[in-house]
Amino acid sequence: RGIIEVRDFTKCYGEFVAVDQLSFTIGEGEIFGFIGPNGAGKSTTIRFLATLLRPTSGSAFVAGHSVVDDPMGVRRVIGFMPDDFGVYDGMKVWEFLDFFAVAYEIPRARRRTIINDVLNLVDLTHKRDDFVNGLSKGMKQRLCLAKTLVHDPPVLILDEPASGLDPRARVEMKALLVELSRMGKTILISSHILSELADFCTMIGVIERGRLLACGGIQHIQRQI
Ligand code: ADP
Ligand code: ADP
């Protein structure tokens, strides 16, 4: 049994089949790289797992919770970073995190500690009292990652967290993900660039036109494609 299980997930938009009978299993502790060209169906699958999209058919489970039948249970165990996260420019960095901590009903007394901890982890402690709109792109992405951590979920689902980052910020993001993995998080990360994921993912799933072409360790993948 995996901590993430997708079973025969299909999503149609009208006549168009965006994702076609997709199944895969991710074991606890894996860093699963979800790779495929633009339009392949990555975001559709990720939004399904994040309980934001209803399937045409199929099911999925995260830490035993059904995405379809128990979305609130799933939301408690995942940290989700969408590909187009709106940064709340009018907020300070700590307020942005506090906003989500309140949404997760974390008691006030614990929020400050948690916020300081996640800021430390993503190396933004020095920006705590700055406005979000003054941050660099890389810092905003790290802040969005920090936001996924406030309720300490075992699973992180990250839709193209490195997109639009310069090489240095990419390296920082990668290092951060490796550290989170060492802390015990299971991570699903998408990208359209295999080389971006190949050196640190423990498992790769390749999706094209809504179908899984290959899934397994990186050596297995390189033999297949
Ligand atoms: P990826 O994340 O791999 O770039 P997506 O999951 O965003 O791919 O999209 C998969 C396919 O589904 C694309 O062809 C896209 O145009 C189509 N699609 C996504 N969302 C919708 C929608 N709301 N209505 C119609 N087609 C959509
Ligand atoms: P309090 O209500 O505890 O007096 P304030 O809202 O006056 O706190 O904020 C004072 C400063 O304390 C803020 O500028 C911020 O740096 C820090 N702070 C307040 N709440 C938090 C929090 N939840 N997490 C991190 N820092 C906080």
Short mmCIF file of C-alpha atoms and ligand atoms in Angstrom, two decimals:
data_model
loop_
_atom_site.label_atom_id
_atom_site.label_comp_id
_atom_site.label_asym_id
_atom_site.label_seq_id
_atom_site.Cartn_x
_atom_site.Cartn_y
_atom_site.Cartn_z
CA ARG A 1 0.00 0.00 0.00
CA GLY A 2 1.20 3.45 -0.86
CA ILE A 3 0.71 6.72 0.99
CA ILE A 4 -0.62 8.04 -2.34
CA GLU A 5 -2.67 5.72 -4.54
CA VAL A 6 -4.29 6.78 -7.79
CA ARG A 7 -6.61 4.20 -9.32
CA ASP A 8 -7.95 4.47 -12.86
CA PHE A 9 -8.30 8.23 -12.66
CA THR A 10 -10.04 9.61 -15.76
CA LYS A 11 -10.99 13.23 -16.40
CA CYS A 12 -12.89 14.39 -19.46
CA TYR A 13 -13.67 17.94 -20.44
CA GLY A 14 -16.63 17.42 -22.72
CA GLU A 15 -15.45 14.98 -25.38
CA PHE A 16 -11.79 15.64 -24.62
CA VAL A 17 -10.05 13.04 -22.43
CA ALA A 18 -7.47 15.01 -20.46
CA VAL A 19 -6.44 12.09 -18.23
CA ASP A 20 -7.08 8.51 -19.25
CA GLN A 21 -7.22 5.67 -16.67
CA LEU A 22 -4.20 6.81 -14.73
CA SER A 23 -2.97 4.55 -11.92
CA PHE A 24 0.14 4.82 -9.79
CA THR A 25 1.26 4.23 -6.22
CA ILE A 26 3.74 6.29 -4.23
CA GLY A 27 5.34 4.73 -1.15
CA GLU A 28 5.96 6.59 2.07
CA GLY A 29 9.16 8.65 1.98
CA GLU A 30 9.46 8.76 -1.80
CA ILE A 31 10.17 11.89 -3.80
CA PHE A 32 7.97 11.24 -6.81
CA GLY A 33 8.74 13.32 -9.88
CA PHE A 34 5.69 13.74 -12.09
CA ILE A 35 7.04 14.62 -15.49
CA GLY A 36 5.44 15.40 -18.82
CA PRO A 37 5.09 18.13 -21.45
CA ASN A 38 2.66 21.02 -21.08
CA GLY A 39 -0.91 19.82 -21.46
CA ALA A 40 -0.06 16.21 -20.50
CA GLY A 41 -2.46 16.15 -17.55
CA LYS A 42 -0.16 16.82 -14.59
CA SER A 43 -2.13 19.70 -13.06
CA THR A 44 -5.40 17.87 -13.64
CA THR A 45 -4.10 14.88 -11.69
CA ILE A 46 -2.60 17.07 -8.99
CA ARG A 47 -5.80 19.09 -8.58
CA PHE A 48 -7.71 15.82 -8.27
CA LEU A 49 -5.35 14.66 -5.50
CA ALA A 50 -5.68 18.04 -3.80
CA THR A 51 -9.50 17.55 -3.76
CA LEU A 52 -10.12 20.52 -6.07
CA LEU A 53 -11.43 18.59 -9.05
CA ARG A 54 -13.98 15.82 -9.36
CA PRO A 55 -13.02 12.83 -11.48
CA THR A 56 -15.06 11.60 -14.42
CA SER A 57 -14.22 8.17 -13.01
CA GLY A 58 -11.66 6.56 -10.75
CA SER A 59 -10.46 7.12 -7.24
CA ALA A 60 -7.45 8.09 -5.18
CA PHE A 61 -6.33 7.76 -1.59
CA VAL A 62 -3.89 9.82 0.43
CA ALA A 63 -2.77 8.33 3.75
CA GLY A 64 -5.88 6.17 3.62
CA HIS A 65 -8.31 9.04 3.01
CA SER A 66 -10.44 8.93 -0.11
CA VAL A 67 -10.02 12.02 -2.26
CA VAL A 68 -13.62 11.69 -3.43
CA ASP A 69 -15.36 10.71 -0.18
CA ASP A 70 -13.20 12.37 2.47
CA PRO A 71 -11.74 15.57 1.03
CA MET A 72 -11.39 17.22 4.44
CA GLY A 73 -9.40 14.22 5.68
CA VAL A 74 -7.13 14.53 2.65
CA ARG A 75 -6.62 18.26 3.17
CA ARG A 76 -5.39 17.65 6.70
CA VAL A 77 -2.63 15.32 5.49
CA ILE A 78 -1.40 17.23 2.43
CA GLY A 79 0.44 20.45 1.88
CA PHE A 80 -0.53 21.72 -1.56
CA MET A 81 1.31 24.24 -3.70
CA PRO A 82 -0.58 25.04 -6.93
CA ASP A 83 1.27 26.22 -10.02
CA ASP A 84 -0.34 29.65 -10.00
CA PHE A 85 -0.41 30.53 -6.36
CA GLY A 86 -1.59 34.07 -5.85
CA VAL A 87 0.76 35.84 -3.52
CA TYR A 88 -1.07 38.06 -1.11
CA ASP A 89 0.94 41.16 -1.82
CA GLY A 90 -0.69 43.33 0.82
CA MET A 91 0.32 41.00 3.65
CA LYS A 92 3.50 40.73 5.61
CA VAL A 93 5.35 37.43 5.40
CA TRP A 94 4.34 36.32 8.89
CA GLU A 95 0.73 37.46 8.34
CA PHE A 96 0.52 35.37 5.19
CA LEU A 97 1.53 32.26 7.15
CA ASP A 98 -0.63 33.19 10.11
CA PHE A 99 -3.62 33.46 7.77
CA PHE A 100 -3.23 29.78 6.84
CA ALA A 101 -2.40 28.72 10.37
CA VAL A 102 -5.72 30.22 11.46
CA ALA A 103 -7.48 28.43 8.59
CA TYR A 104 -6.01 25.16 9.90
CA GLU A 105 -7.34 26.06 13.36
CA ILE A 106 -3.95 26.01 14.99
CA PRO A 107 -4.27 27.64 18.43
CA ARG A 108 -2.89 31.16 18.69
CA ALA A 109 -0.27 30.18 21.25
CA ARG A 110 1.30 27.67 18.82
CA ARG A 111 1.05 29.75 15.67
CA ARG A 112 4.00 32.03 16.40
CA THR A 113 6.31 29.07 17.10
CA ILE A 114 5.20 27.22 14.00
CA ILE A 115 5.58 30.29 11.80
CA ASN A 116 9.06 30.94 13.11
CA ASP A 117 9.97 27.29 12.56
CA VAL A 118 8.77 27.14 8.95
CA LEU A 119 10.37 30.51 8.14
CA ASN A 120 13.63 29.19 9.53
CA LEU A 121 13.30 26.07 7.42
CA VAL A 122 12.83 27.98 4.16
CA ASP A 123 15.45 30.54 5.14
CA LEU A 124 13.13 33.54 5.33
CA THR A 125 13.43 34.42 9.00
CA HIS A 126 15.03 37.76 8.09
CA LYS A 127 11.98 38.62 5.94
CA ARG A 128 9.35 37.87 8.58
CA ASP A 129 8.15 41.47 8.94
CA ASP A 130 8.56 42.42 5.25
CA PHE A 131 5.65 42.73 2.85
CA VAL A 132 5.23 39.81 0.48
CA ASN A 133 5.37 42.07 -2.58
CA GLY A 134 8.96 43.03 -1.75
CA LEU A 135 10.21 39.45 -2.02
CA SER A 136 12.06 38.00 -4.99
CA LYS A 137 10.36 35.31 -7.06
CA GLY A 138 12.49 32.61 -5.41
CA MET A 139 11.57 33.90 -1.96
CA LYS A 140 7.87 33.97 -2.84
CA GLN A 141 8.11 30.33 -3.96
CA ARG A 142 9.84 29.41 -0.71
CA LEU A 143 7.14 31.27 1.19
CA CYS A 144 4.48 29.27 -0.66
CA LEU A 145 6.37 26.12 0.32
CA ALA A 146 6.44 27.32 3.94
CA LYS A 147 2.68 27.77 3.72
CA THR A 148 2.28 24.08 2.83
CA LEU A 149 4.10 23.16 6.05
CA VAL A 150 2.16 25.06 8.73
CA HIS A 151 -0.06 22.09 9.61
CA ASP A 152 2.89 19.65 9.41
CA PRO A 153 1.37 17.34 6.79
CA PRO A 154 3.09 14.03 5.95
CA VAL A 155 2.53 14.55 2.20
CA LEU A 156 3.52 17.51 0.01
CA ILE A 157 1.97 17.95 -3.43
CA LEU A 158 3.83 20.60 -5.41
CA ASP A 159 2.82 21.70 -8.90
CA GLU A 160 5.93 23.02 -10.72
CA PRO A 161 7.44 24.73 -7.66
CA ALA A 162 10.62 25.59 -9.59
CA SER A 163 8.96 27.15 -12.63
CA GLY A 164 10.09 30.66 -13.38
CA LEU A 165 13.01 30.49 -10.97
CA ASP A 166 16.57 31.40 -11.88
CA PRO A 167 19.22 28.64 -11.63
CA ARG A 168 20.33 29.65 -8.15
CA ALA A 169 16.78 29.72 -6.78
CA ARG A 170 16.17 26.32 -8.38
CA VAL A 171 19.15 24.88 -6.55
CA GLU A 172 17.84 26.34 -3.28
CA MET A 173 14.37 24.92 -3.89
CA LYS A 174 15.85 21.49 -4.64
CA ALA A 175 17.96 21.52 -1.48
CA LEU A 176 14.89 22.43 0.51
CA LEU A 177 12.89 19.54 -0.92
CA VAL A 178 15.68 17.09 -0.11
CA GLU A 179 15.72 18.42 3.45
CA LEU A 180 11.94 18.02 3.76
CA SER A 181 12.27 14.49 2.48
CA ARG A 182 14.89 13.77 5.16
CA MET A 183 12.38 15.08 7.71
CA GLY A 184 10.06 12.30 6.60
CA LYS A 185 7.76 14.02 4.11
CA THR A 186 6.52 12.14 1.08
CA ILE A 187 6.74 14.52 -1.89
CA LEU A 188 5.01 14.61 -5.26
CA ILE A 189 6.56 17.27 -7.49
CA SER A 190 5.73 18.01 -11.11
CA SER A 191 7.85 19.49 -13.87
CA HIS A 192 8.05 19.45 -17.65
CA ILE A 193 11.84 19.12 -17.50
CA LEU A 194 13.17 15.64 -16.64
CA SER A 195 16.68 16.86 -15.85
CA GLU A 196 15.23 19.13 -13.19
CA LEU A 197 13.90 16.14 -11.26
CA ALA A 198 16.24 13.31 -12.23
CA ASP A 199 19.00 13.88 -9.70
CA PHE A 200 16.93 13.97 -6.52
CA CYS A 201 13.66 12.15 -7.15
CA THR A 202 13.54 8.54 -5.92
CA MET A 203 10.84 7.69 -8.43
CA ILE A 204 9.61 9.18 -11.70
CA GLY A 205 6.24 8.95 -13.42
CA VAL A 206 6.08 10.07 -17.03
CA ILE A 207 2.73 11.28 -18.32
CA GLU A 208 1.90 12.17 -21.90
CA ARG A 209 -1.52 12.93 -23.38
CA GLY A 210 -3.19 11.81 -20.18
CA ARG A 211 -1.52 8.39 -20.04
CA LEU A 212 1.26 7.10 -17.86
CA LEU A 213 4.12 6.09 -20.18
CA ALA A 214 6.53 4.83 -17.55
CA CYS A 215 6.86 4.76 -13.80
CA GLY A 216 9.74 3.69 -11.59
CA GLY A 217 13.30 4.51 -10.58
CA ILE A 218 15.29 6.92 -12.73
CA GLN A 219 17.38 4.18 -14.38
CA HIS A 220 14.23 2.34 -15.32
CA ILE A 221 12.80 5.55 -16.81
CA GLN A 222 15.91 6.34 -18.83
CA ARG A 223 15.76 2.88 -20.39
CA GLN A 224 12.09 3.41 -21.29
CA ILE A 225 12.18 6.87 -22.90
P1 ADP B 1 -0.28 19.94 -17.55
O1 ADP B 1 -0.41 20.30 -16.11
O2 ADP B 1 0.46 18.65 -17.75
O3 ADP B 1 0.30 21.04 -18.36
P2 ADP B 1 -3.18 20.02 -17.54
O4 ADP B 1 -3.59 18.98 -16.58
O5 ADP B 1 -3.21 21.43 -17.10
O6 ADP B 1 -1.73 19.64 -18.13
O7 ADP B 1 -4.08 19.91 -18.84
C1 ADP B 1 -4.33 18.68 -19.50
C2 ADP B 1 -5.20 18.94 -20.71
O8 ADP B 1 -6.52 19.27 -20.28
C3 ADP B 1 -4.74 20.11 -21.57
O9 ADP B 1 -4.96 19.76 -22.92
C4 ADP B 1 -5.64 21.23 -21.14
O10 ADP B 1 -5.82 22.13 -22.20
C5 ADP B 1 -6.93 20.50 -20.81
N1 ADP B 1 -7.71 21.20 -19.76
C6 ADP B 1 -7.29 21.47 -18.50
N2 ADP B 1 -8.25 22.09 -17.80
C7 ADP B 1 -9.31 22.23 -18.64
C8 ADP B 1 -10.63 22.79 -18.54
N3 ADP B 1 -11.04 23.35 -17.39
N4 ADP B 1 -11.44 22.72 -19.62
C9 ADP B 1 -11.03 22.16 -20.76
N5 ADP B 1 -9.81 21.60 -20.94
C10 ADP B 1 -8.95 21.64 -19.91
P1 ADP B 2 0.98 40.65 19.54
O1 ADP B 2 -0.45 40.67 19.13
O2 ADP B 2 1.42 39.32 20.07
O3 ADP B 2 1.41 41.82 20.38
P2 ADP B 2 1.62 41.93 17.09
O4 ADP B 2 0.49 41.57 16.22
O5 ADP B 2 1.63 43.28 17.74
O6 ADP B 2 1.82 40.80 18.20
O7 ADP B 2 2.94 41.79 16.28
C1 ADP B 2 4.21 42.25 16.71
C2 ADP B 2 5.29 41.55 15.90
O8 ADP B 2 5.38 40.22 16.38
C3 ADP B 2 5.00 41.42 14.43
O9 ADP B 2 5.54 42.46 13.66
C4 ADP B 2 5.67 40.13 14.09
O10 ADP B 2 7.03 40.34 13.84
C5 ADP B 2 5.57 39.34 15.32
N1 ADP B 2 4.45 38.40 15.27
C6 ADP B 2 3.19 38.57 15.72
N2 ADP B 2 2.46 37.48 15.55
C7 ADP B 2 3.27 36.58 14.96
C8 ADP B 2 3.10 35.26 14.51
N3 ADP B 2 1.96 34.60 14.62
N4 ADP B 2 4.16 34.65 13.97
C9 ADP B 2 5.31 35.27 13.85
N5 ADP B 2 5.55 36.51 14.25
C10 ADP B 2 4.54 37.18 14.78
#
